[in-house]
Short mmCIF file of C-alpha atoms in Angstrom, two decimals:
data_model
loop_
_atom_site.label_atom_id
_atom_site.label_comp_id
_atom_site.label_asym_id
_atom_site.label_seq_id
_atom_site.Cartn_x
_atom_site.Cartn_y
_atom_site.Cartn_z
CA UNK A 87 27.34 7.11 7.96
CA UNK A 88 26.68 4.56 10.68
CA UNK A 89 27.17 5.18 14.38
CA UNK A 90 30.71 3.79 14.51
CA UNK A 91 31.97 6.78 12.53
CA UNK A 92 32.94 10.10 14.03
CA UNK A 93 30.72 13.17 13.52
CA UNK A 94 33.41 14.64 11.27
CA UNK A 95 33.22 11.63 8.97
CA UNK A 96 29.45 11.60 8.87
CA UNK A 97 29.15 15.29 7.96
CA UNK A 98 31.27 15.15 4.82
CA UNK A 99 30.65 18.25 2.68
CA UNK A 100 28.59 17.40 -0.42
CA UNK A 101 27.67 14.01 1.07
CA UNK A 102 24.08 12.82 1.49
CA UNK A 103 23.85 13.85 5.10
CA UNK A 104 25.40 17.29 4.73
CA UNK A 105 22.43 19.31 3.54
CA UNK A 106 19.21 18.03 5.15
CA UNK A 107 17.87 19.86 8.20
CA UNK A 108 18.53 17.84 11.32
CA UNK A 109 16.20 18.12 14.33
CA UNK A 110 17.43 19.73 17.50
CA UNK A 111 17.42 17.78 20.76
CA UNK A 112 14.35 19.76 21.83
CA UNK A 113 12.47 18.76 18.67
CA UNK A 114 13.41 15.12 19.17
CA UNK A 115 12.35 15.20 22.84
CA UNK A 116 8.98 16.68 21.94
CA UNK A 117 8.33 13.79 19.56
CA UNK A 118 7.99 11.49 22.55
CA UNK A 119 6.94 14.00 25.22
CA UNK A 120 3.76 12.51 26.66
CA UNK A 121 1.88 15.76 27.28
CA UNK A 122 2.73 17.25 23.90
CA UNK A 123 1.97 14.01 22.10
CA UNK A 124 -1.39 13.63 23.83
CA UNK A 125 -2.28 17.04 22.44
CA UNK A 126 -0.93 16.09 19.00
CA UNK A 127 -2.92 12.84 19.21
CA UNK A 128 -6.11 14.88 19.46
CA UNK A 129 -5.06 17.34 16.75
CA UNK A 130 -3.98 14.64 14.27
CA UNK A 131 -7.16 12.64 14.87
CA UNK A 132 -9.24 15.73 14.18
CA UNK A 133 -7.33 16.30 10.94
CA UNK A 134 -7.80 12.66 9.89
CA UNK A 135 -11.49 12.65 10.77
CA UNK A 136 -12.00 15.87 8.79
CA UNK A 137 -10.36 14.13 5.83
CA UNK A 138 -12.53 11.05 6.32
CA UNK A 139 -15.70 13.17 6.44
CA UNK A 140 -14.62 14.98 3.28
CA UNK A 141 -15.48 11.86 1.29
CA UNK B 1361 -32.91 -12.28 -6.35
CA UNK B 1362 -29.53 -10.88 -7.34
CA UNK B 1363 -26.17 -12.46 -6.73
CA UNK B 1364 -23.16 -10.23 -6.05
CA UNK B 1365 -19.83 -12.00 -6.28
CA UNK B 1366 -16.69 -10.37 -4.88
CA UNK B 1367 -13.31 -11.73 -5.90
CA UNK B 1368 -10.85 -11.21 -3.08
CA UNK B 1369 -11.07 -10.75 0.68
CA UNK B 1370 -8.49 -8.09 1.36
CA UNK B 1371 -9.23 -4.56 2.49
CA UNK B 1372 -11.23 -3.81 -0.68
CA UNK B 1373 -13.08 -7.12 -0.91
CA UNK B 1374 -13.99 -7.24 2.76
CA UNK B 1375 -15.17 -3.63 2.80
CA UNK B 1376 -17.34 -4.16 -0.27
CA UNK B 1377 -18.75 -7.46 1.02
CA UNK B 1378 -19.70 -6.18 4.46
CA UNK B 1379 -21.29 -2.96 3.18
CA UNK B 1380 -23.21 -4.78 0.45
CA UNK B 1381 -24.41 -7.47 2.86
CA UNK B 1382 -25.55 -4.84 5.36
CA UNK B 1383 -27.55 -2.89 2.78
CA UNK B 1384 -28.97 -5.73 0.69
CA UNK B 1385 -32.07 -7.66 1.68
CA UNK B 1386 -31.71 -11.33 2.54
CA UNK B 1387 -33.35 -12.28 -0.74
CA UNK B 1388 -30.11 -11.24 -2.40
CA UNK B 1389 -26.88 -13.18 -2.07
CA UNK B 1390 -23.35 -11.89 -1.44
CA UNK B 1391 -20.55 -14.31 -2.28
CA UNK B 1392 -16.85 -13.84 -1.53
CA UNK B 1393 -14.27 -15.85 -3.44
CA UNK B 1394 -10.80 -15.84 -1.90
CA UNK B 1395 -7.93 -18.32 -2.02
CA UNK B 1396 -7.02 -17.37 1.55
CA UNK B 1397 -8.84 -18.64 4.59
CA UNK B 1398 -7.58 -15.76 6.75
CA UNK B 1399 -8.00 -11.98 6.56
CA UNK B 1400 -4.78 -10.00 6.91
CA UNK B 1401 -4.40 -6.42 8.12
CA UNK B 1402 -1.51 -5.82 5.75
CA UNK B 1403 -0.34 -2.45 7.19
CA UNK B 1404 0.80 -4.28 10.36
CA UNK B 1405 2.88 -6.85 8.45
CA UNK B 1406 5.89 -4.56 8.85
CA UNK B 1407 5.68 -5.21 12.60
CA UNK B 1408 5.55 -8.96 12.01
CA UNK B 1409 8.67 -8.52 9.89
CA UNK B 1410 10.70 -7.29 12.88
CA UNK B 1411 9.14 -9.62 15.43
CA UNK B 1412 7.04 -7.00 17.21
CA UNK B 1413 3.82 -8.83 16.27
CA UNK B 1414 2.98 -12.42 15.35
CA UNK B 1415 1.09 -13.52 12.22
CA UNK B 1416 -1.85 -14.44 14.48
CA UNK B 1417 -2.09 -10.84 15.67
CA UNK B 1418 -2.54 -9.48 12.14
CA UNK B 1419 -4.92 -12.14 10.81
CA UNK B 1420 -8.17 -13.90 11.65
CA UNK B 1421 -10.18 -16.71 10.00
CA UNK B 1422 -12.73 -15.48 7.45
CA UNK B 1423 -15.29 -18.28 7.54
CA UNK B 1424 -16.79 -17.51 11.00
CA UNK B 1425 -17.27 -13.87 9.98
CA UNK B 1426 -19.09 -14.88 6.82
CA UNK B 1427 -21.24 -17.42 8.68
CA UNK B 1428 -22.20 -14.68 11.16
CA UNK B 1429 -23.03 -12.10 8.49
CA UNK B 1430 -24.73 -14.39 5.98
CA UNK B 1431 -22.09 -14.09 3.27
CA UNK B 1432 -21.36 -17.17 1.17
CA UNK B 1433 -17.66 -18.04 1.15
CA UNK B 1434 -15.96 -19.92 -1.66
CA UNK B 1435 -12.35 -20.63 -0.79
CA UNK B 1436 -10.66 -20.68 -4.13
CA UNK B 1437 -8.67 -18.76 -6.72
CA UNK B 1438 -10.58 -17.11 -9.56
CA UNK B 1439 -9.14 -18.31 -12.85
CA UNK B 1440 -11.36 -16.75 -15.51
CA UNK B 1441 -14.35 -14.49 -15.92
CA UNK B 1442 -17.14 -15.37 -18.36
CA UNK B 1443 -19.24 -12.19 -18.47
CA UNK B 1444 -21.57 -13.56 -21.14
CA UNK B 1445 -21.86 -17.06 -19.76
CA UNK B 1446 -21.23 -19.74 -22.35
CA UNK B 1447 -23.03 -22.12 -24.64
CA UNK B 1448 -24.53 -24.02 -21.72
CA UNK B 1449 -25.60 -21.07 -19.64
CA UNK B 1450 -26.25 -17.45 -20.52
CA UNK B 1451 -25.63 -16.37 -16.96
CA UNK B 1452 -22.23 -14.80 -16.29
CA UNK B 1453 -19.93 -16.79 -14.10
CA UNK B 1454 -16.42 -16.98 -12.70
CA UNK B 1455 -14.40 -20.15 -12.96
CA UNK B 1456 -12.75 -20.85 -9.62
CA UNK B 1457 -10.03 -23.32 -8.66
CA UNK B 1458 -10.74 -24.34 -5.08
CA UNK B 1459 -8.04 -24.08 -2.43
CA UNK B 1460 -10.13 -25.38 0.46
CA UNK B 1461 -8.53 -28.38 2.17
CA UNK B 1462 -10.07 -31.55 0.79
CA UNK B 1463 -11.20 -29.87 -2.42
CA UNK B 1464 -7.89 -28.40 -3.55
CA UNK B 1465 -7.57 -28.23 -7.32
CA UNK B 1466 -11.26 -28.84 -8.05
CA UNK B 1467 -12.94 -26.36 -10.38
CA UNK B 1468 -16.23 -24.68 -9.62
CA UNK B 1469 -18.42 -22.26 -11.55
CA UNK B 1470 -19.63 -19.33 -9.47
CA UNK B 1471 -22.49 -17.55 -11.28
CA UNK B 1472 -23.03 -13.84 -10.73
CA UNK B 1473 -25.32 -10.98 -11.62
CA UNK B 1474 -22.86 -8.39 -10.35
CA UNK B 1475 -19.12 -8.81 -9.98
CA UNK B 1476 -16.52 -6.85 -8.02
CA UNK B 1477 -12.91 -7.69 -8.81
CA UNK B 1478 -10.93 -7.00 -5.64
CA UNK B 1479 -8.24 -9.58 -6.17
CA UNK B 1480 -5.34 -7.30 -5.23
CA UNK B 1481 -1.95 -7.79 -6.84
CA UNK B 1482 0.12 -10.68 -7.98
CA UNK B 1483 3.47 -10.24 -6.23
CA UNK B 1484 5.58 -10.40 -9.36
CA UNK B 1485 8.90 -11.56 -7.90
CA UNK B 1486 9.70 -13.24 -11.23
CA UNK B 1487 10.15 -9.82 -12.85
CA UNK B 1488 13.59 -9.60 -11.24
CA UNK B 1489 15.87 -12.66 -11.27
CA UNK B 1490 16.78 -13.73 -7.76
CA UNK B 1491 14.13 -11.58 -6.04
CA UNK B 1492 11.81 -12.94 -3.39
CA UNK B 1493 11.53 -15.04 -0.24
CA UNK B 1494 12.09 -18.28 -2.12
CA UNK B 1495 15.30 -16.81 -3.54
CA UNK B 1496 17.67 -14.16 -2.20
CA UNK B 1497 15.58 -11.49 -0.45
CA UNK B 1498 12.74 -11.37 2.06
CA UNK B 1499 9.39 -9.61 1.77
CA UNK B 1500 6.71 -8.19 4.08
CA UNK B 1501 3.89 -8.28 1.52
CA UNK B 1502 2.04 -11.14 3.23
CA UNK B 1503 1.96 -12.25 6.85
CA UNK B 1504 3.87 -15.46 6.11
CA UNK B 1505 6.48 -13.53 4.12
CA UNK B 1506 6.78 -11.15 7.08
CA UNK B 1507 7.22 -14.04 9.54
CA UNK B 1508 10.00 -15.37 7.31
CA UNK B 1509 11.56 -11.88 7.20
CA UNK B 1510 11.44 -11.70 11.00
CA UNK B 1511 13.36 -14.95 11.28
CA UNK B 1512 16.00 -13.74 8.82
CA UNK B 1513 16.23 -10.45 10.73
CA UNK B 1514 16.74 -12.32 14.02
CA UNK B 1515 19.58 -14.31 12.43
CA UNK B 1516 21.16 -11.07 11.18
CA UNK B 1517 20.95 -9.56 14.67
CA UNK B 1518 22.48 -12.73 16.14
CA UNK B 1519 25.46 -12.35 13.79
CA UNK B 1520 25.84 -8.73 14.91
CA UNK B 1521 25.71 -9.79 18.55
CA UNK B 1522 28.53 -12.20 17.71
CA UNK B 1523 30.55 -9.21 16.54
CA UNK B 1524 29.99 -9.27 12.78
CA UNK B 1525 29.15 -6.11 10.86
CA UNK B 1526 26.12 -6.47 8.63
CA UNK B 1527 24.59 -4.50 5.77
CA UNK B 1528 20.80 -4.37 5.80
CA UNK B 1529 19.21 -3.36 2.52
CA UNK B 1530 15.55 -2.32 2.23
CA UNK B 1531 13.62 -0.87 -0.69
CA UNK B 1532 12.20 -1.77 -4.08
CA UNK B 1533 13.28 -4.76 -6.15
CA UNK B 1534 12.41 -3.48 -9.63
CA UNK B 1535 12.34 -0.24 -11.60
CA UNK B 1536 8.54 -0.08 -11.54
CA UNK B 1537 7.68 -0.99 -7.97
CA UNK B 1538 5.05 0.75 -5.88
CA UNK B 1539 4.28 0.71 -2.12
CA UNK B 1540 7.45 2.61 -1.15
CA UNK B 1541 5.56 3.56 2.00
CA UNK B 1542 5.62 -0.03 3.26
CA UNK B 1543 9.36 -0.31 2.61
CA UNK B 1544 9.84 3.08 4.32
CA UNK B 1545 8.03 1.77 7.40
CA UNK B 1546 10.04 -1.41 7.36
CA UNK B 1547 13.47 0.21 7.16
CA UNK B 1548 12.68 2.55 10.06
CA UNK B 1549 11.31 -0.30 12.15
CA UNK B 1550 14.42 -2.34 11.36
CA UNK B 1551 16.63 0.60 12.38
CA UNK B 1552 14.57 1.13 15.56
CA UNK B 1553 14.83 -2.56 16.47
CA UNK B 1554 18.59 -2.57 15.86
CA UNK B 1555 18.92 0.22 18.42
CA UNK B 1556 16.54 -1.49 20.83
CA UNK B 1557 18.52 -4.72 20.58
CA UNK B 1558 21.83 -2.87 21.13
CA UNK B 1559 23.50 -3.68 17.80
CA UNK B 1560 23.03 -0.48 15.83
CA UNK B 1561 26.77 0.16 15.78
CA UNK B 1562 27.29 -3.08 13.88
CA UNK B 1563 24.81 -2.22 11.12
CA UNK B 1564 24.97 -0.35 7.87
CA UNK B 1565 21.37 0.33 6.86
CA UNK B 1566 20.76 1.21 3.20
CA UNK B 1567 17.63 2.31 1.33
CA UNK B 1568 17.48 1.41 -2.37
CA UNK B 1569 14.53 2.62 -4.42
CA UNK B 1570 13.19 3.58 -7.82
CA UNK B 1571 11.98 6.97 -6.55
CA UNK B 1572 13.47 10.03 -8.21
CA UNK B 1573 13.90 11.60 -4.78
CA UNK B 1574 13.35 10.43 -1.24
CA UNK B 1575 9.81 11.23 -0.13
CA UNK B 1576 8.25 10.58 -3.54
CA UNK B 1577 6.28 7.50 -2.34
CA UNK B 1578 4.84 7.02 -5.81
CA UNK B 1579 2.76 10.18 -5.44
CA UNK B 1580 5.33 12.60 -6.79
CA UNK B 1581 5.99 13.62 -3.19
CA UNK B 1582 3.99 16.34 -1.52
CA UNK B 1583 4.39 19.87 -0.23
CA UNK B 1584 3.48 20.93 3.30
CA UNK B 1585 3.58 24.18 5.22
CA UNK B 1586 6.11 24.11 8.04
CA UNK B 1587 8.11 26.78 9.85
CA UNK B 1588 7.07 29.58 7.52
CA UNK B 1589 8.00 27.68 4.37
CA UNK B 1590 6.23 25.49 1.88
CA UNK B 1591 8.56 22.50 1.87
CA UNK B 1592 8.71 19.31 -0.20
CA UNK B 1593 8.49 15.91 1.47
CA UNK B 1594 12.01 15.23 0.12
CA UNK B 1595 13.45 17.63 2.71
CA UNK B 1596 11.69 15.98 5.64
CA UNK B 1597 12.44 12.47 4.43
CA UNK B 1598 16.13 13.19 3.88
CA UNK B 1599 16.18 14.76 7.33
CA UNK B 1600 14.75 11.60 8.89
CA UNK B 1601 17.16 9.30 7.04
CA UNK B 1602 20.07 11.50 8.10
CA UNK B 1603 18.92 11.61 11.71
CA UNK B 1604 18.64 7.82 11.85
CA UNK B 1605 21.90 7.19 10.00
CA UNK B 1606 20.32 5.47 7.00
CA UNK B 1607 22.07 5.78 3.64
CA UNK B 1608 19.94 6.13 0.54
CA UNK B 1609 20.23 5.20 -3.10
CA UNK B 1610 17.42 6.50 -5.31
CA UNK B 1611 16.72 6.43 -9.08
CA UNK B 1612 17.68 2.74 -9.07
CA UNK B 1613 16.03 -0.09 -10.96
CA UNK B 1614 17.08 -3.45 -9.56
CA UNK B 1615 18.05 -5.84 -12.37
CA UNK B 1616 19.11 -8.95 -10.48
CA UNK B 1617 19.64 -10.25 -6.96
CA UNK B 1618 22.37 -12.81 -6.39
CA UNK B 1619 22.91 -14.31 -2.93
CA UNK B 1620 24.20 -11.35 -0.91
CA UNK B 1621 24.53 -8.95 -3.84
CA UNK B 1622 22.07 -6.75 -5.69
CA UNK B 1623 22.71 -5.35 -9.17
CA UNK B 1624 20.89 -2.25 -10.30
CA UNK B 1625 20.80 0.30 -13.07
CA UNK B 1626 20.56 3.98 -12.25
CA UNK B 1627 18.60 6.58 -14.12
CA UNK B 1628 21.94 7.80 -15.45
CA UNK B 1629 22.44 4.42 -17.09
CA UNK B 1630 25.20 3.26 -14.73
CA UNK B 1631 25.31 -0.41 -13.76
CA UNK B 1632 26.12 -0.80 -10.07
CA UNK B 1633 26.00 -3.43 -7.38
CA UNK B 1634 25.86 -3.58 -3.61
CA UNK B 1635 26.64 -6.41 -1.22
CA UNK B 1636 24.21 -7.06 1.61
CA UNK B 1637 23.60 -9.51 4.43
CA UNK B 1638 19.86 -8.94 4.87
CA UNK B 1639 17.66 -7.66 2.06
CA UNK B 1640 13.96 -6.80 2.02
CA UNK B 1641 13.08 -5.63 -1.48
CA UNK B 1642 9.47 -5.27 -2.56
CA UNK B 1643 8.37 -6.87 -5.83
CA UNK B 1644 6.52 -5.06 -8.61
CA UNK B 1645 2.79 -5.73 -8.75
CA UNK B 1646 0.75 -7.06 -11.65
CA UNK B 1647 -2.80 -8.33 -12.01
CA UNK B 1648 -3.46 -11.84 -10.74
CA UNK B 1649 -3.69 -13.20 -14.28
CA UNK B 1650 -7.46 -13.52 -14.66
CA UNK B 1651 -8.61 -14.40 -18.17
CA UNK B 1652 -11.90 -13.36 -19.77
CA UNK B 1653 -13.93 -15.26 -22.34
CA UNK B 1654 -17.04 -14.33 -24.30
CA UNK B 1655 -20.07 -16.55 -24.89
CA UNK B 1656 -18.45 -18.34 -27.82
CA UNK B 1657 -15.40 -19.14 -25.69
CA UNK B 1658 -13.17 -16.61 -27.48
CA UNK B 1659 -10.48 -15.04 -25.34
CA UNK B 1660 -11.46 -11.37 -24.72
CA UNK B 1661 -8.90 -10.79 -21.97
CA UNK B 1662 -7.26 -7.92 -23.87
CA UNK B 1663 -10.51 -5.95 -23.93
CA UNK B 1664 -11.26 -6.47 -20.22
CA UNK B 1665 -7.78 -6.26 -18.69
CA UNK B 1666 -4.76 -4.03 -19.32
CA UNK B 1667 -1.49 -5.72 -20.36
CA UNK B 1668 -0.43 -5.41 -16.71
CA UNK B 1669 -3.30 -7.74 -15.78
CA UNK B 1670 -5.26 -5.04 -13.93
CA UNK B 1671 -8.89 -4.56 -14.97
CA UNK B 1672 -9.85 -1.74 -17.32
CA UNK B 1673 -12.52 0.50 -15.80
CA UNK B 1674 -13.87 3.97 -16.55
CA UNK B 1675 -10.48 5.73 -16.72
CA UNK B 1676 -8.92 7.38 -19.77
CA UNK B 1677 -6.31 4.89 -20.92
CA UNK B 1678 -5.21 6.80 -24.01
CA UNK B 1679 -1.43 7.01 -24.15
CA UNK B 1680 -0.40 10.60 -23.57
CA UNK B 1681 2.73 12.45 -22.44
CA UNK B 1682 3.17 13.53 -18.81
CA UNK B 1683 2.40 17.15 -19.70
CA UNK B 1684 -1.08 16.13 -20.85
CA UNK B 1685 -2.00 14.03 -17.85
CA UNK B 1686 -5.21 15.20 -16.26
CA UNK B 1687 -7.02 14.42 -13.00
CA UNK B 1688 -9.98 13.50 -15.19
CA UNK B 1689 -7.99 10.53 -16.54
CA UNK B 1690 -8.65 8.73 -13.26
CA UNK B 1691 -11.67 6.41 -12.90
CA UNK B 1692 -14.69 7.59 -10.92
CA UNK B 1693 -17.04 4.60 -10.72
CA UNK B 1694 -14.65 1.67 -11.38
CA UNK B 1695 -17.17 0.16 -13.79
CA UNK B 1696 -15.95 -1.95 -16.71
CA UNK B 1697 -16.79 -0.15 -19.97
CA UNK B 1698 -17.33 -3.49 -21.73
CA UNK B 1699 -19.43 -5.21 -19.06
CA UNK B 1700 -21.42 -2.72 -16.92
CA UNK B 1701 -22.17 -5.31 -14.21
CA UNK B 1702 -18.43 -5.75 -13.56
CA UNK B 1703 -16.34 -3.46 -11.33
CA UNK B 1704 -12.74 -3.46 -10.07
CA UNK B 1705 -11.51 -1.82 -6.86
CA UNK B 1706 -8.34 -1.51 -4.80
CA UNK B 1707 -5.19 -2.65 -6.53
CA UNK B 1708 -7.20 -4.69 -9.07
CA UNK B 1709 -8.23 -1.73 -11.24
CA UNK B 1710 -5.85 -0.48 -13.91
CA UNK B 1711 -4.59 3.05 -13.20
CA UNK B 1712 -4.53 5.21 -16.34
CA UNK B 1713 -0.90 6.13 -15.74
CA UNK B 1714 1.57 6.77 -12.94
CA UNK B 1715 1.32 9.69 -10.50
CA UNK B 1716 5.07 10.27 -10.23
CA UNK B 1717 6.73 11.65 -13.35
CA UNK B 1718 7.83 8.78 -15.60
CA UNK B 1719 11.59 8.51 -16.07
CA UNK B 1720 13.62 6.28 -18.36
CA UNK B 1721 17.36 5.54 -18.30
CA UNK B 1722 19.50 6.09 -21.42
CA UNK B 1723 19.24 2.33 -21.95
CA UNK B 1724 15.46 2.60 -22.08
CA UNK B 1725 14.76 1.13 -18.64
CA UNK B 1726 11.75 2.74 -16.95
CA UNK B 1727 12.74 3.68 -13.41
CA UNK B 1728 9.89 5.36 -11.55
CA UNK B 1729 7.23 4.29 -9.05
CA UNK B 1730 3.82 3.09 -10.17
CA UNK B 1731 0.79 4.50 -8.28
CA UNK B 1732 0.23 3.37 -4.69
CA UNK B 1733 -3.26 2.51 -3.45
CA UNK B 1734 -3.27 2.75 0.29
CA UNK B 1735 -5.90 1.51 2.71
CA UNK B 1736 -8.12 4.53 3.04
CA UNK B 1737 -8.81 5.23 -0.66
CA UNK B 1738 -9.11 1.50 -1.27
CA UNK B 1739 -11.78 1.24 1.42
CA UNK B 1740 -13.62 4.32 0.15
CA UNK B 1741 -13.75 3.12 -3.46
CA UNK B 1742 -14.87 -0.37 -2.35
CA UNK B 1743 -17.65 1.13 -0.22
CA UNK B 1744 -18.86 3.46 -2.98
CA UNK B 1745 -18.87 0.66 -5.56
CA UNK B 1746 -20.80 -1.58 -3.16
CA UNK B 1747 -23.36 1.19 -2.54
CA UNK B 1748 -23.72 1.81 -6.29
CA UNK B 1749 -24.39 -1.86 -6.93
CA UNK B 1750 -26.87 -2.04 -4.05
CA UNK B 1751 -28.72 0.98 -5.47
CA UNK B 1752 -28.88 -0.64 -8.89
CA UNK B 1753 -30.04 -3.97 -7.46
CA UNK B 1754 -32.74 -2.18 -5.46
CA UNK B 1755 -33.88 -0.23 -8.50
CA UNK B 1756 -32.88 3.15 -7.04
CA UNK B 1757 -30.48 3.84 -9.89
CA UNK B 1758 -29.76 2.53 -13.35
CA UNK B 1759 -26.12 3.58 -13.37
CA UNK B 1760 -23.48 4.31 -10.71
CA UNK B 1761 -24.19 7.63 -9.00
CA UNK B 1762 -21.42 7.69 -6.39
CA UNK B 1763 -17.90 8.59 -7.38
CA UNK B 1764 -14.55 7.84 -5.73
CA UNK B 1765 -11.86 9.22 -8.02
CA UNK B 1766 -8.36 9.35 -6.57
CA UNK B 1767 -8.11 12.76 -8.21
CA UNK B 1768 -10.97 14.10 -6.07
CA UNK B 1769 -10.26 12.18 -2.89
CA UNK B 1770 -7.87 12.79 -0.02
CA UNK B 1771 -6.03 10.26 2.06
CA UNK B 1772 -4.74 9.95 5.58
CA UNK B 1773 -1.72 7.77 6.10
CA UNK B 1774 0.28 6.70 9.15
CA UNK B 1775 3.78 5.36 8.54
CA UNK B 1776 5.47 3.70 11.49
CA UNK B 1777 9.06 4.66 12.27
CA UNK B 1778 9.41 2.33 15.27
CA UNK B 1779 7.02 0.52 17.61
CA UNK B 1780 6.79 1.27 21.33
CA UNK B 1781 4.10 2.56 23.66
CA UNK B 1782 6.31 5.41 24.92
CA UNK B 1783 9.30 5.44 22.54
CA UNK B 1784 7.67 4.57 19.23
CA UNK B 1785 7.10 7.15 16.50
CA UNK B 1786 5.19 7.34 13.24
CA UNK B 1787 4.76 9.86 10.49
CA UNK B 1788 1.15 11.06 10.30
CA UNK B 1789 0.08 12.67 7.06
CA UNK B 1790 -2.96 13.76 5.15
CA UNK B 1791 -3.04 14.96 1.58
CA UNK B 1792 -5.69 16.20 -0.80
CA UNK B 1793 -6.13 15.23 -3.55
CA UNK B 1794 -4.20 11.99 -3.91
CA UNK B 1795 -3.57 12.62 -7.60
CA UNK B 1796 -2.10 16.13 -7.85
CA UNK B 1797 -4.08 18.71 -9.79
CA UNK B 1798 -1.60 21.28 -11.13
CA UNK B 1799 -4.34 23.25 -12.89
CA UNK B 1800 -6.19 23.90 -9.65
CA UNK B 1801 -3.08 24.09 -7.44
CA UNK B 1802 -0.37 25.26 -9.88
CA UNK B 1803 2.57 25.39 -7.48
CA UNK B 1804 2.09 22.32 -5.33
CA UNK B 1805 -0.53 20.15 -7.06
CA UNK B 1806 -2.41 19.78 -3.79
CA UNK B 1807 -4.43 21.84 -1.34
CA UNK B 1808 -1.99 22.92 1.40
CA UNK B 1809 -4.88 23.42 3.81
CA UNK B 1810 -5.58 19.68 3.70
CA UNK B 1811 -2.00 18.44 3.30
CA UNK B 1812 0.19 18.04 6.36
CA UNK B 1813 2.72 15.71 7.94
CA UNK B 1814 4.54 15.30 11.25
CA UNK B 1815 6.39 12.62 13.17
CA UNK B 1816 5.86 11.66 16.78
CA UNK B 1817 4.61 9.20 19.37
CA UNK B 1818 1.01 10.24 18.70
CA UNK B 1819 1.33 8.78 15.21
CA UNK B 1820 2.39 5.45 16.67
CA UNK B 1821 -0.62 5.41 18.99
CA UNK B 1822 -2.89 6.14 16.03
CA UNK B 1823 -1.32 3.38 13.91
CA UNK B 1824 -1.82 0.96 16.80
CA UNK B 1825 -5.44 2.06 17.20
CA UNK B 1826 -6.02 1.64 13.47
CA UNK B 1827 -4.65 -1.90 13.77
CA UNK B 1828 -7.27 -2.86 16.34
CA UNK B 1829 -10.03 -0.70 14.84
CA UNK B 1830 -9.79 -2.14 11.35
CA UNK B 1831 -9.50 -5.73 12.53
CA UNK B 1832 -12.59 -5.10 14.70
CA UNK B 1833 -14.38 -3.72 11.67
CA UNK B 1834 -13.31 -6.50 9.31
CA UNK B 1835 -14.64 -9.04 11.82
CA UNK B 1836 -18.04 -7.33 11.50
CA UNK B 1837 -18.24 -6.89 15.25
CA UNK B 1838 -21.10 -4.75 16.68
CA UNK B 1839 -21.28 -1.22 15.21
CA UNK B 1840 -18.49 -2.07 12.73
CA UNK B 1841 -20.00 0.31 10.19
CA UNK B 1842 -19.23 3.22 12.54
CA UNK B 1843 -15.51 2.70 11.88
CA UNK B 1844 -14.70 4.83 8.84
CA UNK B 1845 -12.77 3.52 5.85
#
C-alpha cells in the first residue's frame, strides 16, 4: 500500500485499491495547472456565492 | 432596555453577537459569555496540527473586539440556566463560573431577557478509554490540541528521518463521532507533509472511521454529476485515498486506545486492533453539561436538554425508524419549546436524529456518524436567530419569522488536501440540501444542480482566503458584514 511496495503489490485484485478510479497524469497535472486553476477559482467562487445567496 | 446574552464565542456565538450588536440600538445590551479569551478559526486548526500555521495565526484576543463594538464580555464558563429566575429574582439568569485571570473560580449571575446557547461541544474524550491528548492520541479540535499534535507529528517525522518506519493513524475515536471532514483534512495534510519532508516511503498512513463507506462525512455521502455519470462521493473518496496511498478501515467503533495500539469493533461484530506510532482520533461530542433549574430550584434539565446535553429546540424529537425520518424533523427557528426567549445554535442544539443511516453491530454497539454542523450553516443559523431576536426586541415580530433549517439549506465546504501556494490542493464542494430529502429527490436525496465537488489548487486558494476573510469578519473590521456566513 505505501510507496515502498511495487505496483504489482499495491494493485492486488480484490484489495482496497483495486477498484477505485485513479486519475491520469493529465488529470493530476490539471489540478495544479495555474491557468486552469485560475479559471476554476472563478467558477467555484461563483458556485459558492450562488449557494450563499440562496439562503 | 433588553439584554441579550450569548453563551459561547465560537463561529456561532461570534456571528450572533456581531449581527445582534449591529442591528440593536445602544439602549439594548449584548453580552457574550465565553471561557476562552481568544477566538479560534477552527477550520485552520488542521494546518496548525502539521506545523503549517501557528496557534497565533488562527486565533485573536476577543476583548479588544468587544470593547470596539460595545459588546459586554464575561470571561467564564456557563454552569446553569435559570429561565424563571429564582426566589430572589424573577429575572432569568445564567450562573457563570469565571475563568478570567484573578477571578478564576468565582461565580457570577448574568441576567438575561433573551438567551442564545452557542456553547459548542464538550470534547468527550472520556467516552473512549485512553483517547485524547492527555492520554494516547492527539487531537486537532482546539488550537492548543493542534499545536500539541504538530509537536508529536514532528517527533514522528524525526524518527522516520532516522530510518524508522512509522504507522500514522487518523480518524474517529468512537462509534458515534462526527466531524469526519476535519479528520479527512488532517490525514491528507499529514500525507502531503510527509511527502514534502521526504519521508513518505517510511510511513504507513491509515484512516479509521465509523463511516459505513468512505465519503459519508456524516451526511450519508452525496451524489454528483461527473463524466456522464451520477456518482457517489464514495467513489471519489476511495479514488483519492488510493492515489495518495492511504489505507482505510471503515465501519469501526473504537473501544479503547492503549499506548501505541487501538482496539475497535467492526459493524460485523469483530474485535480488532491496530498498532500505531502517531494517532489523531477525534472524540465524540456531547453538550457542555449545562443544567437548568426552575424558579423553585427544581432541576428541569431533562426538559430543556436532550440526554446528550444538547439543547432541545423546535425539532421533532419523537423516536422513529430511519424509514420515517423526514426533513421536517429538523428545527427551523432553534427556539426552545419550553422557554421561548431561549435559543440554541451551532453544535449546541440537539439534532432530531442522525443524517447517515444508523447502524448497530451484532453486539448492539452503534457505529455510525452523528450529524456534522460545518461553518456555513452554523453561521447562517446564528445570523437568522440573531435577526429574529432583534425583530422581537424591536417589536417588529412576536415570534421568529426567519427560518434556517438544515433540511432547506445548502452548504459550501472546502476540505484541504495539502497546503501550498502552488502545490496545495483542496476539495471544493457544495450540496443542497444538507439533510437529504428523498421524497423530493428520490434517487439522490439532493438537488444535483446545486451539488458538486472537485479537487484542485483553486480549492486551496479559496480555503486560504476563507481563513483570512472569516478572521477579518470575526474581528469586526470595517465592512465585516459584507463577508457572507
